[in-house]
Tab-separated table of C-alpha atoms and ligand atoms in Angstrom:
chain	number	residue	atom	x	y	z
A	1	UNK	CA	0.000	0.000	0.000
A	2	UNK	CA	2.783	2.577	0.867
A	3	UNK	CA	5.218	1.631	-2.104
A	4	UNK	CA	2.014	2.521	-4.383
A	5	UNK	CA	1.809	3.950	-6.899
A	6	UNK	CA	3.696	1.617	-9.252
A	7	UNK	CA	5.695	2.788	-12.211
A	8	UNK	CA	3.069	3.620	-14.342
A	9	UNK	CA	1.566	6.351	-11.493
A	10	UNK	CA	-1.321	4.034	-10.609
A	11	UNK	CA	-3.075	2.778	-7.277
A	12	UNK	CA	-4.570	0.101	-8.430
A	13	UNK	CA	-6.796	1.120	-11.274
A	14	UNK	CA	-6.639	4.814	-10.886
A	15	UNK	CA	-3.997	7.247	-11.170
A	16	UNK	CA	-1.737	7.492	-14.714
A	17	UNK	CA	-1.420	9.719	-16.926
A	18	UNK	CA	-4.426	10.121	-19.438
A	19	UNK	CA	-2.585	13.111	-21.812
A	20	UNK	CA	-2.746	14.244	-25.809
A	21	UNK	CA	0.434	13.371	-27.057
A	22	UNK	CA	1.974	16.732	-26.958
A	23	UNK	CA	1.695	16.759	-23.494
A	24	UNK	CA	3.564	13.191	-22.198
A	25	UNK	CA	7.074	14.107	-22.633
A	26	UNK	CA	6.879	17.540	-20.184
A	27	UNK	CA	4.995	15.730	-17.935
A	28	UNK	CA	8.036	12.704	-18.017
A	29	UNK	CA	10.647	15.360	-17.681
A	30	UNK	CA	8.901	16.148	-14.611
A	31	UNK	CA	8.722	12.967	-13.348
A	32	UNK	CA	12.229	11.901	-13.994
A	33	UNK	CA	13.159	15.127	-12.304
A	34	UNK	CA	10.956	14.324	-9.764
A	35	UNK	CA	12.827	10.265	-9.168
A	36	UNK	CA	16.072	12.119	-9.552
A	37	UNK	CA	15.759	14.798	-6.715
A	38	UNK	CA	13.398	13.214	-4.012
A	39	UNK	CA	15.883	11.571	-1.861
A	40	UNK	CA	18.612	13.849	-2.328
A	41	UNK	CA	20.242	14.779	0.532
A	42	UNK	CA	20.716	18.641	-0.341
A	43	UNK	CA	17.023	19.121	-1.990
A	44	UNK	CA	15.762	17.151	1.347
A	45	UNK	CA	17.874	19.627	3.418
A	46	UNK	CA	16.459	22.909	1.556
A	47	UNK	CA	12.815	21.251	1.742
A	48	UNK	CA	13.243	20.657	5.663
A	49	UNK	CA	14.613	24.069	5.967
A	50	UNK	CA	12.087	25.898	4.338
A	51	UNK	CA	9.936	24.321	6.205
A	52	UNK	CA	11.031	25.502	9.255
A	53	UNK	CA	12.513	28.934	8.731
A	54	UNK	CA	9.729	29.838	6.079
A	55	UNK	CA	6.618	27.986	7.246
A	56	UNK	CA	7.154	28.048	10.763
A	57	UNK	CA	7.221	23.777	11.046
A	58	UNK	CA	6.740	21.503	13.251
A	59	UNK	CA	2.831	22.497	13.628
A	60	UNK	CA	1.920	21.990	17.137
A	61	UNK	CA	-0.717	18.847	17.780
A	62	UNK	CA	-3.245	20.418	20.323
A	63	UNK	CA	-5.094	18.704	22.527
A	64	UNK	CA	-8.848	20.234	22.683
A	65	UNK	CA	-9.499	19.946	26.204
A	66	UNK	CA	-12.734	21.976	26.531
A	67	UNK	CA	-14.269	20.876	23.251
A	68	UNK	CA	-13.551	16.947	24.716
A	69	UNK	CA	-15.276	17.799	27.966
A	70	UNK	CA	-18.056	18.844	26.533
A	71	UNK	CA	-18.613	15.819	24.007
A	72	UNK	CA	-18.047	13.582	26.656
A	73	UNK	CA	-16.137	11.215	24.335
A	74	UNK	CA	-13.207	10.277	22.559
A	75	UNK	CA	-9.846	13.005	23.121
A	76	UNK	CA	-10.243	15.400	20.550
A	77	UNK	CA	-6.718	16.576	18.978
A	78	UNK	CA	-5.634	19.045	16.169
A	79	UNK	CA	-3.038	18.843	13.797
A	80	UNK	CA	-2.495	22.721	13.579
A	81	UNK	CA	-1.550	23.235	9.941
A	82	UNK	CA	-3.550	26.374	10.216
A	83	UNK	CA	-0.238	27.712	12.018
A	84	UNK	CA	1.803	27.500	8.718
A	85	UNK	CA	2.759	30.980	7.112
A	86	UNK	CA	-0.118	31.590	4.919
A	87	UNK	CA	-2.141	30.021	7.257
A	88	UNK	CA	-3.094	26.565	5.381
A	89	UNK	CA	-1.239	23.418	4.675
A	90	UNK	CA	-0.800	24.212	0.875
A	91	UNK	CA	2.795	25.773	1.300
A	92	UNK	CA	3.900	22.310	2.748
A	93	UNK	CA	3.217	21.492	-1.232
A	94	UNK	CA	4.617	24.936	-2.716
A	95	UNK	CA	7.969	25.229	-1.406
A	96	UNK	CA	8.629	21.440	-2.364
A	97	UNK	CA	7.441	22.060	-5.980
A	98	UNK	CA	9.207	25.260	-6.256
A	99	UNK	CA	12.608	23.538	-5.566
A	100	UNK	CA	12.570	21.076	-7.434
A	101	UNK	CA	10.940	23.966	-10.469
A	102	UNK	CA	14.503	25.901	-9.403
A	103	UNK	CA	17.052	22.325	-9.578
A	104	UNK	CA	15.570	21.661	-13.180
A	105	UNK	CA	16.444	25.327	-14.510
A	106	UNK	CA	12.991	26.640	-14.988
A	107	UNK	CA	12.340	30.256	-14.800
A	108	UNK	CA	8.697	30.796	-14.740
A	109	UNK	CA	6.110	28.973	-12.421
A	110	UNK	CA	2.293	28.563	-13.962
A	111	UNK	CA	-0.359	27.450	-11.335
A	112	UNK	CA	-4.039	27.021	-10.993
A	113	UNK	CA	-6.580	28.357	-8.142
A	114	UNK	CA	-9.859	28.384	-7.066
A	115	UNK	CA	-10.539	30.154	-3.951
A	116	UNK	CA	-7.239	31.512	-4.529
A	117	UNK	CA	-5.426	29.971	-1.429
A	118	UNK	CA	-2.835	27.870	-3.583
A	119	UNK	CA	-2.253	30.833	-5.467
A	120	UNK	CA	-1.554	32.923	-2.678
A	121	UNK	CA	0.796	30.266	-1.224
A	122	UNK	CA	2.595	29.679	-4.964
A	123	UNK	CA	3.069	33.802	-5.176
A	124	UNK	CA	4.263	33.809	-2.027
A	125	UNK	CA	7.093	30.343	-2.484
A	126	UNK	CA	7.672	32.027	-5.954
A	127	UNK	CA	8.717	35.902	-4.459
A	128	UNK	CA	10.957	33.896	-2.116
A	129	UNK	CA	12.624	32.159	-4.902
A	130	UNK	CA	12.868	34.986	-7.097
A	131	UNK	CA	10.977	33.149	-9.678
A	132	UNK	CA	8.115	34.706	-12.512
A	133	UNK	CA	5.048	33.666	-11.131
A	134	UNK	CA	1.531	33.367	-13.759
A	135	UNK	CA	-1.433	32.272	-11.784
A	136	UNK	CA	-4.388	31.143	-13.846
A	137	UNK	CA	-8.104	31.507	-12.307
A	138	UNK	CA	-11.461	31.186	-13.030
A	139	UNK	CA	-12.857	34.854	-14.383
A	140	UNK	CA	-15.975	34.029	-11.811
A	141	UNK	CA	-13.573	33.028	-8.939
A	142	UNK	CA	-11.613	36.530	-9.492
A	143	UNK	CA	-14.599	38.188	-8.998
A	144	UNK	CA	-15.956	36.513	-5.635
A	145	UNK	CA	-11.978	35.972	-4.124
A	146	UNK	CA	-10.728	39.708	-4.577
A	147	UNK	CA	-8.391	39.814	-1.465
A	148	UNK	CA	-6.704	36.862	-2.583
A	149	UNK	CA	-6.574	37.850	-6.255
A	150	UNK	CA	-4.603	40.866	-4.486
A	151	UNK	CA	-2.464	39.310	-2.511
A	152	UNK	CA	-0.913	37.454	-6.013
A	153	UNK	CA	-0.537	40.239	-7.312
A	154	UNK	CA	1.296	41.990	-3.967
A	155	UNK	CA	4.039	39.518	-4.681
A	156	UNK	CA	4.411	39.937	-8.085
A	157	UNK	CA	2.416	37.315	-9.064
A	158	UNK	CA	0.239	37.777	-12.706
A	159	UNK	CA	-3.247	36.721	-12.536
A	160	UNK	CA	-5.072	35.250	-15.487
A	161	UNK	CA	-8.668	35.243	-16.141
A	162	UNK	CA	-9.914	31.689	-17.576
A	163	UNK	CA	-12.703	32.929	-19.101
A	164	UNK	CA	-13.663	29.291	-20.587
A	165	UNK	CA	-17.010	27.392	-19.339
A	166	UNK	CA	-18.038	27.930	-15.910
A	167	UNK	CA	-14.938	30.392	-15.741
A	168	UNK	CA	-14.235	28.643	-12.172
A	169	UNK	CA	-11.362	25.849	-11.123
A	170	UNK	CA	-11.889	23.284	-13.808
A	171	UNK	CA	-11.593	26.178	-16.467
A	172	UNK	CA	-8.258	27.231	-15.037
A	173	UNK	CA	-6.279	23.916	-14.731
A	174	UNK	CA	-7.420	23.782	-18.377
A	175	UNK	CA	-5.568	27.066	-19.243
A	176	UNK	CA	-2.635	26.334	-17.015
A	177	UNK	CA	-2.007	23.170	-18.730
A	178	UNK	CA	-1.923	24.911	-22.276
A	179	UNK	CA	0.334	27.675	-20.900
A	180	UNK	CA	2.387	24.644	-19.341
A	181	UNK	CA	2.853	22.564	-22.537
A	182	UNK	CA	3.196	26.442	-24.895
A	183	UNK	CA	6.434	27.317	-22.760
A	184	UNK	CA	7.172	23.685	-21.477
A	185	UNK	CA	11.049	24.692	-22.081
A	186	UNK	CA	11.333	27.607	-18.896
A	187	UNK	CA	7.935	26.874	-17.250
A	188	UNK	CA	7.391	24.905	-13.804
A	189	UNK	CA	3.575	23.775	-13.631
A	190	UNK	CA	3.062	23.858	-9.492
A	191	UNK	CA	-0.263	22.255	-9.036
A	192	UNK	CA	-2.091	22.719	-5.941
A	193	UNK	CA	-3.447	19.399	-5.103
A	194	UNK	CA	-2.603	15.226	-4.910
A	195	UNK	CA	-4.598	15.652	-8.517
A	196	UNK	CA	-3.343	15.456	-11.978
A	197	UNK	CA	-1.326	12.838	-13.830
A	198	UNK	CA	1.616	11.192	-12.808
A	199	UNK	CA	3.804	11.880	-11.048
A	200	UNK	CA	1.672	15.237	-9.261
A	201	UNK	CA	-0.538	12.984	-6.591
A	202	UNK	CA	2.714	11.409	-5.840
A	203	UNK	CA	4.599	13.807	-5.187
A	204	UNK	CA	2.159	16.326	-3.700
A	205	UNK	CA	1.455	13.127	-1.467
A	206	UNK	CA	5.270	13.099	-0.287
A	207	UNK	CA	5.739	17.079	-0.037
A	208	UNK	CA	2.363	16.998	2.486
A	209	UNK	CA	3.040	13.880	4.373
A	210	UNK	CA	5.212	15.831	6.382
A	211	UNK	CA	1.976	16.403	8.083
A	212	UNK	CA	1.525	12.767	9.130
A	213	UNK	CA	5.123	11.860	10.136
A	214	UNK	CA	4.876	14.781	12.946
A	215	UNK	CA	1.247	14.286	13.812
A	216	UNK	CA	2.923	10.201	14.728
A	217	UNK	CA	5.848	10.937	16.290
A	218	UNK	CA	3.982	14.123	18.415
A	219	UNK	CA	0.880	11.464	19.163
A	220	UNK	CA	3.518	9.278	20.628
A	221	UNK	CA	5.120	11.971	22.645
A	222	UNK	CA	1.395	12.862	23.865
A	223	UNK	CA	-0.249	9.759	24.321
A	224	UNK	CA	2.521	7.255	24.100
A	225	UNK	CA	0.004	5.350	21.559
A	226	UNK	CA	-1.478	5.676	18.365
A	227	UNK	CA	-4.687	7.377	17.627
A	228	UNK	CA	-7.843	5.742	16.897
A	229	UNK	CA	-8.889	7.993	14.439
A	230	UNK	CA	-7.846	10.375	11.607
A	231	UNK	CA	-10.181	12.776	10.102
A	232	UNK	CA	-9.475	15.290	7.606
A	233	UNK	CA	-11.657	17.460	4.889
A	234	UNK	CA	-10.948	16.560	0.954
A	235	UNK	CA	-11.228	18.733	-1.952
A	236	UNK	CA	-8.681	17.322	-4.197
A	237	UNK	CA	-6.881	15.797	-1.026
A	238	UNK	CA	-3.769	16.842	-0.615
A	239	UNK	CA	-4.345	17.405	3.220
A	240	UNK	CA	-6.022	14.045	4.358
A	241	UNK	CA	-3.458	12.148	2.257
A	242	UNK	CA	-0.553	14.264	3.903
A	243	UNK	CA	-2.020	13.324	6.992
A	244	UNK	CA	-2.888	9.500	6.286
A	245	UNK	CA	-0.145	7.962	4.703
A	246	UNK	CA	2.394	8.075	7.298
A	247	UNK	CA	-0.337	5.683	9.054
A	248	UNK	CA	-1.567	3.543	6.403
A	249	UNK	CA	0.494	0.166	8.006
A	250	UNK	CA	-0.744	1.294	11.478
A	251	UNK	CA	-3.571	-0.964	11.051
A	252	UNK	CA	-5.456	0.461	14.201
A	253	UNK	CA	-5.754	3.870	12.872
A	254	UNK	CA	-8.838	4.434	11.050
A	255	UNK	CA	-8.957	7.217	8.814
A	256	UNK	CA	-12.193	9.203	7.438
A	257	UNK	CA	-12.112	11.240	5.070
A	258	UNK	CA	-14.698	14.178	4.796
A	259	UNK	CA	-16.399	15.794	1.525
A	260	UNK	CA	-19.072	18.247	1.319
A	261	UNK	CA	-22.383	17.797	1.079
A	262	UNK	CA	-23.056	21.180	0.553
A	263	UNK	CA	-27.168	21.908	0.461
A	264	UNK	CA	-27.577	18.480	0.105
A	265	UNK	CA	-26.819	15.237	-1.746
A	266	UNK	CA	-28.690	16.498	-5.657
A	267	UNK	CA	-26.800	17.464	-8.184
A	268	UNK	CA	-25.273	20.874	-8.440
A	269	UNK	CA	-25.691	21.048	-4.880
A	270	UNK	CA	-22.645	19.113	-3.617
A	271	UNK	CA	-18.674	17.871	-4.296
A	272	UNK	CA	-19.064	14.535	-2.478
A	273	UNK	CA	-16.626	12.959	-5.284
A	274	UNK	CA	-16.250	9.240	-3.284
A	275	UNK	CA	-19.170	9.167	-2.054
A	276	UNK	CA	-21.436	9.782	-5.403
A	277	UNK	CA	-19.497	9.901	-7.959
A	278	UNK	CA	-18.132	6.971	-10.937
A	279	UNK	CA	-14.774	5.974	-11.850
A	280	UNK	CA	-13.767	8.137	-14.927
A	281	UNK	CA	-10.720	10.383	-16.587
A	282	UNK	CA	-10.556	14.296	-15.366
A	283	UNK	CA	-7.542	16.411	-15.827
A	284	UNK	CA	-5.349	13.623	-17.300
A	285	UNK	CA	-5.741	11.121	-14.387
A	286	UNK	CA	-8.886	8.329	-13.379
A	287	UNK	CA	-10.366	8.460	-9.956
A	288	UNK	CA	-13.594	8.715	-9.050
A	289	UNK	CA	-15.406	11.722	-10.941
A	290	UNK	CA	-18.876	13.675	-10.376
A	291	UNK	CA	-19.847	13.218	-14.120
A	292	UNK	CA	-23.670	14.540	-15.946
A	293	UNK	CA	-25.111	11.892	-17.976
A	294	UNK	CA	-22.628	12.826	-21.173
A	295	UNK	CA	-20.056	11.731	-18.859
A	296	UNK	CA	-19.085	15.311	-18.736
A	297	UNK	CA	-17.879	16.787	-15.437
A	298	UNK	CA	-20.816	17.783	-13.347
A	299	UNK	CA	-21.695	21.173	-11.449
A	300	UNK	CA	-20.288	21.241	-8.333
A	301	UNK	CA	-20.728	23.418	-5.127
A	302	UNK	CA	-19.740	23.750	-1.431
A	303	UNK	CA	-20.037	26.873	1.126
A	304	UNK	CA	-16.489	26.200	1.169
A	305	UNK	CA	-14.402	27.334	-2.280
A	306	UNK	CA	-10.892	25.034	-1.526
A	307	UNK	CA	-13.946	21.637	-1.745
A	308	UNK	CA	-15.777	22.365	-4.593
A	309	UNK	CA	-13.918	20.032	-7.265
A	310	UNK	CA	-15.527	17.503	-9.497
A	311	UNK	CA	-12.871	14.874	-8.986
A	312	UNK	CA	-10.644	13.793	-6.233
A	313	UNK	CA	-6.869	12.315	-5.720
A	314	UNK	CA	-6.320	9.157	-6.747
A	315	UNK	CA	-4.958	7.121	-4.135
A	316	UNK	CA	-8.362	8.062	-1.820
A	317	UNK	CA	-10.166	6.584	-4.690
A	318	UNK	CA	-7.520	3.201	-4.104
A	319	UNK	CA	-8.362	3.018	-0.368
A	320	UNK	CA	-11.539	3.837	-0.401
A	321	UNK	CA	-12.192	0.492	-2.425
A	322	UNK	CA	-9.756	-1.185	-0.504
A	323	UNK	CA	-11.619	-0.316	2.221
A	324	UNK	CA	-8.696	1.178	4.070
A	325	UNK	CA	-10.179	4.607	4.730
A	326	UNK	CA	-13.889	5.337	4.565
A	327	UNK	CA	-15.317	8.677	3.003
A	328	UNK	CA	-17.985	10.438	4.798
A	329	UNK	CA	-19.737	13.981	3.992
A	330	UNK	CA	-20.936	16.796	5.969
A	331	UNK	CA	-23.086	19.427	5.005
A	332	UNK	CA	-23.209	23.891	4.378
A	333	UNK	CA	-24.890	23.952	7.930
A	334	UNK	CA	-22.886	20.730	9.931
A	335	UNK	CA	-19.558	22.686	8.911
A	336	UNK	CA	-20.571	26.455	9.958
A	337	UNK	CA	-21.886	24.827	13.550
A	338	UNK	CA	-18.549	23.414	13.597
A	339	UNK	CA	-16.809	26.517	12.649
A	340	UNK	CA	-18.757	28.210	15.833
A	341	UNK	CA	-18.760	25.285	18.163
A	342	UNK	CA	-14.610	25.583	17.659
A	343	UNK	CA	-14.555	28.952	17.280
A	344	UNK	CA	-15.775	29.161	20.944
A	345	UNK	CA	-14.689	25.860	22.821
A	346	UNK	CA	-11.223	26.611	21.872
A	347	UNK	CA	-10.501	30.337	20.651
A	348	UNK	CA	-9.701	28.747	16.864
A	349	UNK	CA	-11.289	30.187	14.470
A	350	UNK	CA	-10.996	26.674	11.439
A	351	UNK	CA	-11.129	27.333	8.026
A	352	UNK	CA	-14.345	26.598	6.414
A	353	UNK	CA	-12.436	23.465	4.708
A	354	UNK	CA	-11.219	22.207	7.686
A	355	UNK	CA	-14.670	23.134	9.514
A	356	UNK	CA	-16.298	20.094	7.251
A	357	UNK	CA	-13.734	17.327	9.207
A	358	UNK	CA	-14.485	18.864	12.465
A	359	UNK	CA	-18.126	18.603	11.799
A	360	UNK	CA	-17.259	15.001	11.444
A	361	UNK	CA	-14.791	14.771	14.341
A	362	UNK	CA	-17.982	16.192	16.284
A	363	UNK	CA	-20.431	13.278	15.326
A	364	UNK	CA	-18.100	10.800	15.877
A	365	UNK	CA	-16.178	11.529	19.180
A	366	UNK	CA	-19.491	11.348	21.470
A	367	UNK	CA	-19.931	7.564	20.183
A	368	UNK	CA	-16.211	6.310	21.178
A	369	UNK	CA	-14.735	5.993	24.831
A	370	UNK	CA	-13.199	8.276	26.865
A	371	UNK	CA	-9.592	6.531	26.010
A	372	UNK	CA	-10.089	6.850	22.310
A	373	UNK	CA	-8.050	9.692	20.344
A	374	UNK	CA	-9.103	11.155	17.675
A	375	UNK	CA	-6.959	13.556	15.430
A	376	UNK	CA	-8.562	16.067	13.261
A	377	UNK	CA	-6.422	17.842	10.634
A	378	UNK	CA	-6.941	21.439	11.488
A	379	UNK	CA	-6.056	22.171	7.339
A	380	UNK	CA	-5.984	26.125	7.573
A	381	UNK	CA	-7.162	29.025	9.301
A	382	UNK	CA	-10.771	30.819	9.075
A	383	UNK	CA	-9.536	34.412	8.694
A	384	UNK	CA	-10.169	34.193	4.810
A	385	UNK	CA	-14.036	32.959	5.848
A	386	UNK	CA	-14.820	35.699	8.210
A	387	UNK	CA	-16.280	38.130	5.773
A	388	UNK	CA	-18.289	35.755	4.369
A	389	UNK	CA	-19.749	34.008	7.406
A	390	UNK	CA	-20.826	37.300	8.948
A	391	UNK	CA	-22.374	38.302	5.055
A	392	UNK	CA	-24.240	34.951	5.668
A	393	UNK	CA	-25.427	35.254	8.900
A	394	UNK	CA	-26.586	39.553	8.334
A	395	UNK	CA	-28.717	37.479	4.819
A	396	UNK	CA	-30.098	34.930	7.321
A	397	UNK	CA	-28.743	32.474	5.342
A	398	UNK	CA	-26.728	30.488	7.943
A	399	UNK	CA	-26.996	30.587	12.178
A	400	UNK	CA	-24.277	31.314	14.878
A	401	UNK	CA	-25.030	27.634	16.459
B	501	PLP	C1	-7.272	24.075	-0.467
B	501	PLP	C2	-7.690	23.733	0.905
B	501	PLP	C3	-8.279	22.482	1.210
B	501	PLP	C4	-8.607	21.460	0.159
B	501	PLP	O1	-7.545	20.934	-0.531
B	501	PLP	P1	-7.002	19.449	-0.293
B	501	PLP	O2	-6.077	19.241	-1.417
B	501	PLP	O3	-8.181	18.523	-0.306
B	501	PLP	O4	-6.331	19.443	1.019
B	501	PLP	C5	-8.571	22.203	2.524
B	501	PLP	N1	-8.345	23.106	3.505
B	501	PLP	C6	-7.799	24.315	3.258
B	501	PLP	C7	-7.593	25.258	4.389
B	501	PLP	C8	-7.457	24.669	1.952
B	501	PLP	O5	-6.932	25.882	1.708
């Protein structure tokens, strides 16, 4: 399970790389770049000290004391990736990409973003590197994620409208990927999730399972055992696989993944990928897909804008029909009452991504023991969310409880 995926780039069926022609050979330089570099002493060293000196890493691993006391249940704990610079897990990704973009002599850096937050965190990885930075987004995205779009653009970052289709995430991984393969010669495609073909959810995998190795070795510290319980939000997945695959051979851990439900489990109202959707191809891998009847991509939609993608990782889709992790949903309303509930138990203030695990951490730690730990990734920070929450609540649209 943890030497997956095999040569090819698959977990079991899924995974690959599902390209036109004109696209396989950059994405093979990148992967032999990729095999050359990733257990090389001096990249591992500039990783691990970016991490550290740039990020802010280790994350602590909090225990929730007040928010366990009143649940009555299992120990609640956070994985505090909200305490990275940028205030989200996604630079774990970024300043891995971005060196391994500066070893193989590329200049410019193209990326894709939705809400905006991967954007923010490749401008930010490419000022430090002194790289050119192009950021392609969806023209409808640009208009509802202004503060981000600015905060590219602060550090010299270029934004570019996709103004394709829906004009929202799938539109601008299109672009990117034409922009990529136009200037494959000096450009560095940093993609913002464990998405894409071969070798991306590999390697995006690695960069974020820093997560996991210090969420084990801190659990041990804590608890002197492992936990009973991962739980982590998925959009495209790069968090919850950060977080799980430094456990997958722990075979007491159980890990749940958590999608959202949105308004509810129709279509168009929803981005519960595993839990509705059908094995197909999306963005030049096969996973499971949210597809309309002309196997198209389907509609998606979540209160939160880093879960609202049509298609997940692939190695969730592996061990989800393995059966090794299990892939639940929680709703628009479960994830603001979790957003609140954390808000004031613990004076943490989650992202609205990370507020759709909690909401799942909530159901589930009132139905284990006392002794059982749970560990919820705490994925980023809720300052980006405030605006909109309290716009929601003055339209009556959501409640504070
Ligand atoms: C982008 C984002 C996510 C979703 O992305 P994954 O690849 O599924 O982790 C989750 N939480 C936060 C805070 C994000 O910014």
């Amino acid at each position: 399970m943890t030497m997956l995926p095999n040569a090819d780039g698959f977990f079991g069926e899924y995974g690959g790389q599902f390209l036109p022609a004109e696209v396989l050979p950059v994405v093979a330089e990148l992967a032999e770049a990729y095999e050359r570099y990733r257990d090389d002493d001096d990249f591992l060293a500039d990783f691990k000290r970016l991490l550290k000196h740039f990020s802010g890493r280790p994350t602590p691993l909090y225990f929730c004391g007040n928010l366990t006391r009143q649940l009555g249940g299992a120990r609640i704990y956070l994985k505090r990736e909200d305490l990275n610079h940028l205030g989200a897990h996604k630079v774990n990704n970024t300043i891995g990409q971005i060196l391994l973009a500066k070893r193989m002599g590329k200049t410019r850096i193209i990326a894709e973003t939705g809400a905006g937050q991967h954007g923010v965190a490749t401008a930010a990885t490419a000022a430090l590197m002194g790289m050119e930075c192009t950021v392609y987004m969806g023209a409808e995205d640009i208009e509802r994620q202004k503060l981000n779009v600015f905060r590219m653009e602060m550090m010299g970052a270029k934004v570019v409208p996709a103004m394709s289709g829906q004009r929202t995430l799938k539109e601008a991984v299109d672009e990117a990927i034409a922009a990529w393969v136009a200037d494959a010669g000096e450009s560095f495609y940093l993609l913002g999730s464990a998405v894409g073909p071969h070798p991306y959810p590999e390697m995006v995998r690695d960069f974020q399972s820093v997560i996991g190795r210090e969420a084990r070795k801190q659990i041990l510290e804590l608890e002197g055992r492992m936990p009973d319980y991962l739980v982590a939000c998925v959009g495209g997945g790069s968090n919850a696989i950060g977080l799980f695959h430094p456990f997958l051979e722990d075979e007491g851990v159980r890990m749940q993944g958590v999608e959202p439900a949105g308004r509810g489990l129709t279509p168009g109202n929803h981005a519960a990928t595993l839990s509705l959707g059908t094995p197909g191809v999306l963005h030049g891998f096969k996973s499971y897909v949210l597809q309309d009847d002309k196997g198209e991509p389907a509609p998606v939609y979540s209160i939160s804008a880093g879960l609202d993608y049509p298609g997940v990782g692939p190695e969730h889709s592996y061990l989800k029909d393995i059966g090794r992790a299990e892939y639940v949903s929680a709703s628009d309303a479960e994830a603001v009452h979790a957003f609140f509930t954390l808000s004031r138990s613990e004076g943490i203030i989650p992202a609205l991504e990370s507020s759709h695990a909690l909401a799942q951490a909530l159901k589930l730690a009132p139905t284990l023991g006392q002794d059982k730990i749970v560990i919820v990734n705490l994925s980023g920070r809720g300052d980006k969310d405030v605006a909109q929450i309290q716009r929601m609540l003055h339209e009556g649209t959501i409640t504070d409880r």
